[in-house]
Tab-separated table of N, CA and C in Angstrom:
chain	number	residue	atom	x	y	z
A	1	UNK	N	7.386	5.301	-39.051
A	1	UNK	CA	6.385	6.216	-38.539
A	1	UNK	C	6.288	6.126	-37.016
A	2	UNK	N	6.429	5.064	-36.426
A	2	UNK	CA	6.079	4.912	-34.823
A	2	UNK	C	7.450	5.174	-34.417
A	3	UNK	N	8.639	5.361	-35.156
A	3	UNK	CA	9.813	6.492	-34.845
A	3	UNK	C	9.252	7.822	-34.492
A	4	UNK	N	8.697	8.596	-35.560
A	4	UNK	CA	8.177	9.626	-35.497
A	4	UNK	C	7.901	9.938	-34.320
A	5	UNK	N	6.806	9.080	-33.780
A	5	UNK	CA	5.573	9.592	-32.971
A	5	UNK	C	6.038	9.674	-31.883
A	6	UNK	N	6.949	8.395	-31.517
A	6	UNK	CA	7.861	8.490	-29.913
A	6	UNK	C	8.669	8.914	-29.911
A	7	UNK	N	9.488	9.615	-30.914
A	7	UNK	CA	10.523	10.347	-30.254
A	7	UNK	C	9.573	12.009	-30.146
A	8	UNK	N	10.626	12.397	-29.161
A	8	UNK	CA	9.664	13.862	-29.020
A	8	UNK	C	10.352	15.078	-29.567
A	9	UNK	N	11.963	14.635	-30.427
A	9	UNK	CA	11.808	15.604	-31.216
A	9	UNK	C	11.805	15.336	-32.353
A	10	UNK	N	11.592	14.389	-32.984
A	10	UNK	CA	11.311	13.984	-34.635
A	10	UNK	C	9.457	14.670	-34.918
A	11	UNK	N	9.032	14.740	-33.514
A	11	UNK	CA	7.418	15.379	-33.709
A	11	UNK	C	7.472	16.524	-34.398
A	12	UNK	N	9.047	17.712	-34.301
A	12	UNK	CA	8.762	18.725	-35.387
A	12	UNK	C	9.216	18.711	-36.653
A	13	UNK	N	9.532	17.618	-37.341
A	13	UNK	CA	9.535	17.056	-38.649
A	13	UNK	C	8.145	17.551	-39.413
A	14	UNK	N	7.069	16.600	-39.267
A	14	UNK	CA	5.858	17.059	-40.087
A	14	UNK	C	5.499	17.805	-39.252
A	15	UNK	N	5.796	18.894	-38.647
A	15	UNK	CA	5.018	20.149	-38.328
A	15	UNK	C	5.934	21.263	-38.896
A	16	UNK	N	6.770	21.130	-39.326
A	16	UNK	CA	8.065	21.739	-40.363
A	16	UNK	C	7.615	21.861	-41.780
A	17	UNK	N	7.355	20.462	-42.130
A	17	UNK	CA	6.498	20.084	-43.649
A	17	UNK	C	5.579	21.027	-43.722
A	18	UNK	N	4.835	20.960	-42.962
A	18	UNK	CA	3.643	21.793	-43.056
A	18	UNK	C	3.449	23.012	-43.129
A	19	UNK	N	4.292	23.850	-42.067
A	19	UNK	CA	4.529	25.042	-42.302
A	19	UNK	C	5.361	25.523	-43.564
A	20	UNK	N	6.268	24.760	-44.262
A	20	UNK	CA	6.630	25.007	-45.402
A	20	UNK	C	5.852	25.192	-46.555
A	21	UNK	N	4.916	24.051	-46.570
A	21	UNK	CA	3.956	23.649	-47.136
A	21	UNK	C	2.870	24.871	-47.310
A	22	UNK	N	2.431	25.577	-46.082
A	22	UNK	CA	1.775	26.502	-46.108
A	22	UNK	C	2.395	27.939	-46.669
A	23	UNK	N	3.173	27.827	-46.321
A	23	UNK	CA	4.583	29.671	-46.596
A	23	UNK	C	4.109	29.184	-48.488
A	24	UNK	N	4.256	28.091	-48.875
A	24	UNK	CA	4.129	27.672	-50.483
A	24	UNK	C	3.057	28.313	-50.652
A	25	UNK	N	1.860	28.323	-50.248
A	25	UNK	CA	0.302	28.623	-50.283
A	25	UNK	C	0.623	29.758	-50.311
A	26	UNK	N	0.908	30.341	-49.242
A	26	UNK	CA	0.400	32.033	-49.241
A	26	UNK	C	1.106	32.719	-50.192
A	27	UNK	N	-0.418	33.474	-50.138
A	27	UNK	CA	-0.845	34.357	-51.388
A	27	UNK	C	-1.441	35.993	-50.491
A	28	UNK	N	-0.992	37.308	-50.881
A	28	UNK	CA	-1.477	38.065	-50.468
A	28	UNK	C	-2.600	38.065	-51.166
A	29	UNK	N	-3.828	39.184	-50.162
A	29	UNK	CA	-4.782	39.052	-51.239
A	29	UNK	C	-4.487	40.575	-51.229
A	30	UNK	N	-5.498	40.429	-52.827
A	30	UNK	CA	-5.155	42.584	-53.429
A	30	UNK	C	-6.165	43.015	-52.117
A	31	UNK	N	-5.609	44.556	-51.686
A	31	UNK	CA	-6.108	45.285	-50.860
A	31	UNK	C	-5.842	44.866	-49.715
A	32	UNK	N	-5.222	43.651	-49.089
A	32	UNK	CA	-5.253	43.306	-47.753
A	32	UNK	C	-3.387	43.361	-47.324
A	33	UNK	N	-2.915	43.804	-48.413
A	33	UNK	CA	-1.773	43.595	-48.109
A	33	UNK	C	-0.677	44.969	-47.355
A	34	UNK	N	-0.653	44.999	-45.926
A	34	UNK	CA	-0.396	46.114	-44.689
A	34	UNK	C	1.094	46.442	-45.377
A	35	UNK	N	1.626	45.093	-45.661
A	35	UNK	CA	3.190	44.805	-45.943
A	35	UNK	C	3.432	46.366	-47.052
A	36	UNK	N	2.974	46.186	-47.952
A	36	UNK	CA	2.867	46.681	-49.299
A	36	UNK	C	3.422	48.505	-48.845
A	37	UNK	N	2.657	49.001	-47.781
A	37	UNK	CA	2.837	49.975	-47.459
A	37	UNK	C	3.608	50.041	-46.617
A	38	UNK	N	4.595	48.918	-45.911
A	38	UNK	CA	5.726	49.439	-45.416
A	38	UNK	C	6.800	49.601	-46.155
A	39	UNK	N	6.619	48.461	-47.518
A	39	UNK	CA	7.729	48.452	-48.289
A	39	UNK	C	7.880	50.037	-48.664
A	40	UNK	N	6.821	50.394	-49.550
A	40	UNK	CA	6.558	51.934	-49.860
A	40	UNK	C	7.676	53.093	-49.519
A	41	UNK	N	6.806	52.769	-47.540
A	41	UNK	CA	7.277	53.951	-46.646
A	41	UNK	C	8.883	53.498	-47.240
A	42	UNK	N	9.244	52.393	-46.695
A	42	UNK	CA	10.937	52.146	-46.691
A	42	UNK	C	11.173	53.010	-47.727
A	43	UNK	N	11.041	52.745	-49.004
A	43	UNK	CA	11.383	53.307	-50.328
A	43	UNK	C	11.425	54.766	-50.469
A	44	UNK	N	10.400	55.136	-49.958
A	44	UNK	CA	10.461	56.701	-49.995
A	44	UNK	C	10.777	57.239	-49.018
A	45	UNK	N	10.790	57.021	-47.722
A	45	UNK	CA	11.508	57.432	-46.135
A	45	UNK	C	13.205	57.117	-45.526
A	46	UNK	N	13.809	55.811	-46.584
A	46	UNK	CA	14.629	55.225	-45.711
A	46	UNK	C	13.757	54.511	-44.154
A	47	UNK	N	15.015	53.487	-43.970
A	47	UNK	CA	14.736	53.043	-42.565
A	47	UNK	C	14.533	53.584	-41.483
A	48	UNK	N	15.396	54.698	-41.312
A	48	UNK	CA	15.548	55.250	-40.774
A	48	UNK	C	14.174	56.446	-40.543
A	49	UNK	N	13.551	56.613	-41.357
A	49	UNK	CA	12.505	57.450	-41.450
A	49	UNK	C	11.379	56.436	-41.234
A	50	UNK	N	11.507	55.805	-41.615
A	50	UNK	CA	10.265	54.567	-41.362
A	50	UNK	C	10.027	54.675	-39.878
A	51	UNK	N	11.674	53.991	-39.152
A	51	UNK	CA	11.133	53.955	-37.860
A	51	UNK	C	10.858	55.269	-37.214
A	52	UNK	N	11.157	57.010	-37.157
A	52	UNK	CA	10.888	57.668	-36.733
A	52	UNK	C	9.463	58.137	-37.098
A	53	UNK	N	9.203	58.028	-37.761
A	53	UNK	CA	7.562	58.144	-38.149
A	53	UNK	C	6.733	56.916	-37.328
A	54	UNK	N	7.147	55.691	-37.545
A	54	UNK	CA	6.274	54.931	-36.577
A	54	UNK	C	6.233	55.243	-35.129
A	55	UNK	N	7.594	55.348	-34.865
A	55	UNK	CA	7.368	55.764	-33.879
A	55	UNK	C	6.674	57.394	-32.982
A	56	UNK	N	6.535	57.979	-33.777
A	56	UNK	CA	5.769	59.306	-33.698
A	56	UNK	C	4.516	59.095	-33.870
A	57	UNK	N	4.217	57.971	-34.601
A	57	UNK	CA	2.558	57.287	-34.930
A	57	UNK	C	2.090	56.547	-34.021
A	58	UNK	N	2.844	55.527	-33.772
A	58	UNK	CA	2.534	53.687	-33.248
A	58	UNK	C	3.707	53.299	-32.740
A	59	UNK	N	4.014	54.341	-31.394
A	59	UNK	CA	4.894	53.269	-30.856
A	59	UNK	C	4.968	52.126	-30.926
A	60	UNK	N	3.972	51.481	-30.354
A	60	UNK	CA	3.862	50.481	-29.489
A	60	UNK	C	4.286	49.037	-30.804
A	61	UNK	N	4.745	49.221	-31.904
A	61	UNK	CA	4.495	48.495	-32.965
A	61	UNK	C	5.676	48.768	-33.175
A	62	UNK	N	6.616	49.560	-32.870
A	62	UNK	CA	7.869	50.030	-33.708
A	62	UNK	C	8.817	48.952	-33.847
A	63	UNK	N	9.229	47.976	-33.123
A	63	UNK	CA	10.461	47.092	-32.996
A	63	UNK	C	9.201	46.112	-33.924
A	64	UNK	N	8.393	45.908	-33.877
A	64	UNK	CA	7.621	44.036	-34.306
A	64	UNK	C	7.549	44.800	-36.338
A	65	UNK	N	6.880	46.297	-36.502
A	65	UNK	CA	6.841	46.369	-37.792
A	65	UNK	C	7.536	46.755	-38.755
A	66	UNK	N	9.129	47.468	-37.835
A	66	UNK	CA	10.448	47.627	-38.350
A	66	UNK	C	10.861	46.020	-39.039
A	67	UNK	N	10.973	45.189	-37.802
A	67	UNK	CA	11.211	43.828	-38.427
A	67	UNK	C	10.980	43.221	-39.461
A	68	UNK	N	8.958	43.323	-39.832
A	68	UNK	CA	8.782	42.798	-40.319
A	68	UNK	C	8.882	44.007	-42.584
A	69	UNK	N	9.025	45.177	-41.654
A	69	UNK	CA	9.503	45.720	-43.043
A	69	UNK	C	11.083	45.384	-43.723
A	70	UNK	N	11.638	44.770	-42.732
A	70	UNK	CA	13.117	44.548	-43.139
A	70	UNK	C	12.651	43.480	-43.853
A	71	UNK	N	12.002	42.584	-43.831
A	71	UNK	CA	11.758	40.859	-44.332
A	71	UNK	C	10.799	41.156	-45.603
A	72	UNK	N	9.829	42.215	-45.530
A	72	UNK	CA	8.838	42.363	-45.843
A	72	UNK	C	9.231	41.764	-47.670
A	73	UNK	N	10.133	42.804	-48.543
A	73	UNK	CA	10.182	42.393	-49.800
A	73	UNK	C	11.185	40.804	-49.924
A	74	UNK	N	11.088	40.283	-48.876
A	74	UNK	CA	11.985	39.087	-49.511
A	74	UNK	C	11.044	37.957	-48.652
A	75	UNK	N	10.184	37.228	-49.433
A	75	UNK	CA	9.130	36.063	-48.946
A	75	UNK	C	10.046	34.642	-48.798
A	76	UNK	N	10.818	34.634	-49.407
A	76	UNK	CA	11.709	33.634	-48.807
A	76	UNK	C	12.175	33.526	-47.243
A	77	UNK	N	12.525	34.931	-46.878
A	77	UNK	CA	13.367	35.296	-45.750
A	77	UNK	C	11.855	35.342	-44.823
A	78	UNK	N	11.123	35.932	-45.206
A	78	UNK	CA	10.204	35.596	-44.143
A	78	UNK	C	9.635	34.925	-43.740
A	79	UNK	N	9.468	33.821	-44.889
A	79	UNK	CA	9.216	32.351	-44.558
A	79	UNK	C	10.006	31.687	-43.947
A	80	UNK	N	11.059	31.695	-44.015
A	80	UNK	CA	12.258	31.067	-43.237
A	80	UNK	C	12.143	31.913	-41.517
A	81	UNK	N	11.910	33.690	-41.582
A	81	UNK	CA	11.655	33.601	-40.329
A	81	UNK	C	10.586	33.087	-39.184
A	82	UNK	N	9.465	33.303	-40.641
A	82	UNK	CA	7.986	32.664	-39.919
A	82	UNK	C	8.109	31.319	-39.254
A	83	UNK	N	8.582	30.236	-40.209
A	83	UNK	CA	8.702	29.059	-39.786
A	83	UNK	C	9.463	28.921	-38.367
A	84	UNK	N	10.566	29.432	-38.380
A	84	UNK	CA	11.329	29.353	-37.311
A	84	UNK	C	10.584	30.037	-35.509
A	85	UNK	N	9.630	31.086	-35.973
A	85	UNK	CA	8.864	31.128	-34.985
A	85	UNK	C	7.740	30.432	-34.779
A	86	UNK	N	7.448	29.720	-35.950
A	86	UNK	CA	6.336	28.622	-35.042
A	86	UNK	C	6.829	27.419	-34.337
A	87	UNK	N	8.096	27.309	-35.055
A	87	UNK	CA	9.130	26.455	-34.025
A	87	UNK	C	9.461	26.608	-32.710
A	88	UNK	N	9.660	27.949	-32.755
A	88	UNK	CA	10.188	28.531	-31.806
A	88	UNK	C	8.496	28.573	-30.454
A	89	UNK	N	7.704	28.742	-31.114
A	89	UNK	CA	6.705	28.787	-30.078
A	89	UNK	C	5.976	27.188	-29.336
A	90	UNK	N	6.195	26.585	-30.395
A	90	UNK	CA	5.746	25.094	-30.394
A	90	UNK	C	7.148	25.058	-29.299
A	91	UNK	N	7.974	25.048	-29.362
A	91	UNK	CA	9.443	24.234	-28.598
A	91	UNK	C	9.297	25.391	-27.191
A	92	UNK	N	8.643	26.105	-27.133
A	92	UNK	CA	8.596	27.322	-25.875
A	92	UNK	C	7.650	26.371	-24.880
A	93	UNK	N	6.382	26.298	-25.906
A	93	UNK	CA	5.134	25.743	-25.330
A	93	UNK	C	5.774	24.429	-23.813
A	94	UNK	N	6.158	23.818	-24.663
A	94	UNK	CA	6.718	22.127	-24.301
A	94	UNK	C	7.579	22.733	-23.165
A	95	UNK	N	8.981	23.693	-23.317
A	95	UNK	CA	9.567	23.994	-22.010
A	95	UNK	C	8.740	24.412	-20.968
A	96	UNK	N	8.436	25.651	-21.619
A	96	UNK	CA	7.416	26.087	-20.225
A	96	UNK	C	6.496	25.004	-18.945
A	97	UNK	N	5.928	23.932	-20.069
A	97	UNK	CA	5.107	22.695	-19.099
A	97	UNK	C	5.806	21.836	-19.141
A	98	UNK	N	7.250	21.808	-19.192
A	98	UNK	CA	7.921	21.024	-18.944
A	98	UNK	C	7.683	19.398	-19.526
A	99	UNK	N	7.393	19.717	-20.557
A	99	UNK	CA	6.966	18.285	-21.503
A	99	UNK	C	8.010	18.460	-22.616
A	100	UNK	N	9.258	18.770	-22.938
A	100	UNK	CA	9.897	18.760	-23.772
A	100	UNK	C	10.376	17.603	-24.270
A	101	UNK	N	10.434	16.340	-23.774
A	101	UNK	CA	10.746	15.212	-23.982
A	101	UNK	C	9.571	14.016	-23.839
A	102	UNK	N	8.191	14.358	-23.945
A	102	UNK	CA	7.428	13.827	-23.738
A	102	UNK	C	6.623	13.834	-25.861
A	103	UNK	N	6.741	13.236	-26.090
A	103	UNK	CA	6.547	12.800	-27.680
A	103	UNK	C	4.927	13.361	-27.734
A	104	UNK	N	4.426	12.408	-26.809
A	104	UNK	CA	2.503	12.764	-27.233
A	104	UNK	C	2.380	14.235	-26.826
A	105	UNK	N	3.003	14.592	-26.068
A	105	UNK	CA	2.711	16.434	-25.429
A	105	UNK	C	3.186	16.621	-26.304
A	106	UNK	N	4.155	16.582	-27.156
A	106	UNK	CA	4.697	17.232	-28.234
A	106	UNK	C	3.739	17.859	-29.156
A	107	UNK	N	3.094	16.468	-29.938
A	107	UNK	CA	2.142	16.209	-30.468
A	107	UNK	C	0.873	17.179	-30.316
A	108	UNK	N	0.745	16.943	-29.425
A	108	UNK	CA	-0.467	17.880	-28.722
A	108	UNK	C	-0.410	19.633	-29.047
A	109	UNK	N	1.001	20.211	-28.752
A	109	UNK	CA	1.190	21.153	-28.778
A	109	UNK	C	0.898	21.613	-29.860
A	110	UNK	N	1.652	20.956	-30.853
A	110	UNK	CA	1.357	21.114	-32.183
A	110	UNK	C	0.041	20.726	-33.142
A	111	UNK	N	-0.764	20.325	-32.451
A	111	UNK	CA	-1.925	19.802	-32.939
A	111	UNK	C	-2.661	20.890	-32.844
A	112	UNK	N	-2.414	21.717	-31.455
A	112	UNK	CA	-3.229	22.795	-30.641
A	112	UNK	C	-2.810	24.223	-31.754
A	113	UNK	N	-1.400	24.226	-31.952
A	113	UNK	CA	-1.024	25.417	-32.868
A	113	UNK	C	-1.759	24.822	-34.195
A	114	UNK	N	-1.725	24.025	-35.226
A	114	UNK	CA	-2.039	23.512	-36.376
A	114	UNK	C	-3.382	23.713	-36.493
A	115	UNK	N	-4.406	23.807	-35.532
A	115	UNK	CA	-5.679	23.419	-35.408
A	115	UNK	C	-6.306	24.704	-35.101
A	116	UNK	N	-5.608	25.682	-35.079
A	116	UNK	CA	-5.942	27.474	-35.262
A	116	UNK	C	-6.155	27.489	-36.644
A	117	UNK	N	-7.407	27.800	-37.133
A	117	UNK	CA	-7.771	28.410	-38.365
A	117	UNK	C	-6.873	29.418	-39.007
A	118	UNK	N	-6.013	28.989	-39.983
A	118	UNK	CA	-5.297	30.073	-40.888
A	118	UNK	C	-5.398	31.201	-41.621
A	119	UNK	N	-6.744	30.721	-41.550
A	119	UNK	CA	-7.121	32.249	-42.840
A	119	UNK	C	-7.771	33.072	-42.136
A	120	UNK	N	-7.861	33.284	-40.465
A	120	UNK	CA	-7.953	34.539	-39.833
A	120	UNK	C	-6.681	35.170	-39.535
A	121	UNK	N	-5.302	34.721	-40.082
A	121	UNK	CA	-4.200	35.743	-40.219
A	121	UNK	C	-4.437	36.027	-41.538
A	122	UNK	N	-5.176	36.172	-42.564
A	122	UNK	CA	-4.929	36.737	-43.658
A	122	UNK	C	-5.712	38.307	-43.599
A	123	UNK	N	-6.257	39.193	-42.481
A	123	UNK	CA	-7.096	39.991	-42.097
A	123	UNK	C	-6.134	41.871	-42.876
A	124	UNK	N	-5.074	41.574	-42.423
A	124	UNK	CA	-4.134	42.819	-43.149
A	124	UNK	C	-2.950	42.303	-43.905
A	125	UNK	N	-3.071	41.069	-44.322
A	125	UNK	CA	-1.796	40.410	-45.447
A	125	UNK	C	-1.412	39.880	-44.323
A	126	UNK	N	-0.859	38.116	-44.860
A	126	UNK	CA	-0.317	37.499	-44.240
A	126	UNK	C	0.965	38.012	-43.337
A	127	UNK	N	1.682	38.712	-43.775
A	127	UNK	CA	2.708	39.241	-43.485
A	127	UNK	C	2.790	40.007	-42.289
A	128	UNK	N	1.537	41.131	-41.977
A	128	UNK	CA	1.648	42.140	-41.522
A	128	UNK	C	1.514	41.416	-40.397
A	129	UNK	N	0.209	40.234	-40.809
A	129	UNK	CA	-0.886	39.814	-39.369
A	129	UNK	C	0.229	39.149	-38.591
A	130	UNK	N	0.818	37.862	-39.211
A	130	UNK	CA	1.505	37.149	-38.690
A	130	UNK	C	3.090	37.694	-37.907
A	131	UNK	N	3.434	38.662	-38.888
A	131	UNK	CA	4.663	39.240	-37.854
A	131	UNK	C	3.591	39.988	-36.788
A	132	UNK	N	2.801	40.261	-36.772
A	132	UNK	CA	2.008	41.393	-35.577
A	132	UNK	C	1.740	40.463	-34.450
A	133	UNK	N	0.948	39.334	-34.795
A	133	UNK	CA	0.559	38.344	-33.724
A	133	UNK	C	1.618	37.443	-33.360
A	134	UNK	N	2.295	36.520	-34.583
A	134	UNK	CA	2.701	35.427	-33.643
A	134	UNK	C	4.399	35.057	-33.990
A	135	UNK	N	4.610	36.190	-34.079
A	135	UNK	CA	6.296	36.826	-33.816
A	135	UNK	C	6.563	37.246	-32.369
A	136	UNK	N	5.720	38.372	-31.957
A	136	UNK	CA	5.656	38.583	-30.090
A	136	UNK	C	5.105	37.395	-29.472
A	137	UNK	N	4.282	36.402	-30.050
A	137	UNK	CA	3.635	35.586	-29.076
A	137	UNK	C	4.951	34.510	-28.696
A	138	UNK	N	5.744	34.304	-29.805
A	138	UNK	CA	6.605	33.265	-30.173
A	138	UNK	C	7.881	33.805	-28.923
A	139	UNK	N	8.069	35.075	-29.544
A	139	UNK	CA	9.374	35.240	-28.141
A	139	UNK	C	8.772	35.735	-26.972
A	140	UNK	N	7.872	35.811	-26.669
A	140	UNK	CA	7.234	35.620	-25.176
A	140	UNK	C	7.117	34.805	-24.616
A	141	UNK	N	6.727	33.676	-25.428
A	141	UNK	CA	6.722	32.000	-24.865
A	141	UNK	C	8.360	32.039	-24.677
A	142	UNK	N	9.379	31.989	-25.386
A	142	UNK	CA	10.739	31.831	-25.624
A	142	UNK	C	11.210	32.382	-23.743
A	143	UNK	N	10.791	33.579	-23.912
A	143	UNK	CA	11.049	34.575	-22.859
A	143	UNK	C	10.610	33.751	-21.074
A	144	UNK	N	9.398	33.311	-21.638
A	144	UNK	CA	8.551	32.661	-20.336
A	144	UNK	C	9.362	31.091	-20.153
A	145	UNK	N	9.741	30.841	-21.489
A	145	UNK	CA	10.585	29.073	-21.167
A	145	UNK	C	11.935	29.468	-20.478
A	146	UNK	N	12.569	30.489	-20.358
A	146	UNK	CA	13.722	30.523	-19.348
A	146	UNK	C	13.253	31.030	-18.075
A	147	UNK	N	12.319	31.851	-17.730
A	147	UNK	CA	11.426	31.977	-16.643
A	147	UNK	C	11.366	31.000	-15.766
A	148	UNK	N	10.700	29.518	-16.564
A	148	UNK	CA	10.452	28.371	-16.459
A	148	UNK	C	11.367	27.356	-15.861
A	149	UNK	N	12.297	27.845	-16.850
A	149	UNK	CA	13.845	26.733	-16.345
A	149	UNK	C	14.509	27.055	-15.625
A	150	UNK	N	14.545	28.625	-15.367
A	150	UNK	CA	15.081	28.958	-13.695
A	150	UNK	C	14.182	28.575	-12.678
A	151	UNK	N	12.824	29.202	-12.705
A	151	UNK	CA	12.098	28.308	-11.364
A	151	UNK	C	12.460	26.672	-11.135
A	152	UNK	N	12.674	26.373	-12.224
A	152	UNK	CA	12.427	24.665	-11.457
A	152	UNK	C	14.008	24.406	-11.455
A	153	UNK	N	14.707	25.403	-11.196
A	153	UNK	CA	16.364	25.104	-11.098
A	153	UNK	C	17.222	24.296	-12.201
């Protein structure tokens, strides 16, 4: 365990667990589920119609809810993508402040993501909320950690 804690990348081990752990949990609830109606559109529009209608609707959503309608009927695949963006935001976090090798900042980071109440992404189905919020948040951080690593050369 005091492996764990000092190295600073064994810190996303049990923050891996966990998010797995959670993707196990979720459960849409009836009526909250946004997903449900993209699958739909897909089915009866094609992709291709999906995205020209969103985009005639909701731009501004077109690339984040295309995505998440491609994933949408396969919860495996989106769990596997979900996870990988909380990875991906947790490991952004750390570049950006330049604590990537610092074990307790690690820690921290992930304490700070973990310690966000979960069941205010369940507001339009896990699915919809979480590709809506913290899919862009995840490659923005991503985006801002090479930002990062060019300023400091």
């Amino acid at each position: 365990m005091e492996r764990i804690i000092k190295n600073a990348k064994l810190a996303y081990i049990p923050y891996l667990i966990y998010l797995a752990y959670l993707h196990v949990l979720m459960r849409e609830n009836p009526g909250q589920d946004g997903v449900l109606l993209y699958i739909g559109a897909i089915k009866k529009q094609g992709l291709a119609g999906f995205v020209v209608n969103h985009y005639e609707s909701w731009s501004s959503r077109i690339l984040v809810d295309t995505a998440i309608a491609l994933v949408a009927d396969h919860k495996i695949l989106f769990s596997m993508v979900d996870i990988a963006m909380y990875l991906l935001l947790a490991w952004s976090i750390s570049v950006i402040l330049d604590k990537q090798d610092d074990a307790w900042f690690n820690w921290i980071i992930i304490g700070c993501i973990v310690a966000y109440p979960m069941e205010d992404m369940t507001s339009a189905g896990w699915m919809a909320t979480l590709g809506n919020y913290i899919w862009p948040l995840a490659l923005a951080m991503y985006a801002l950690s090479g930002v990062a690593r060019a300023y400091r050369g």
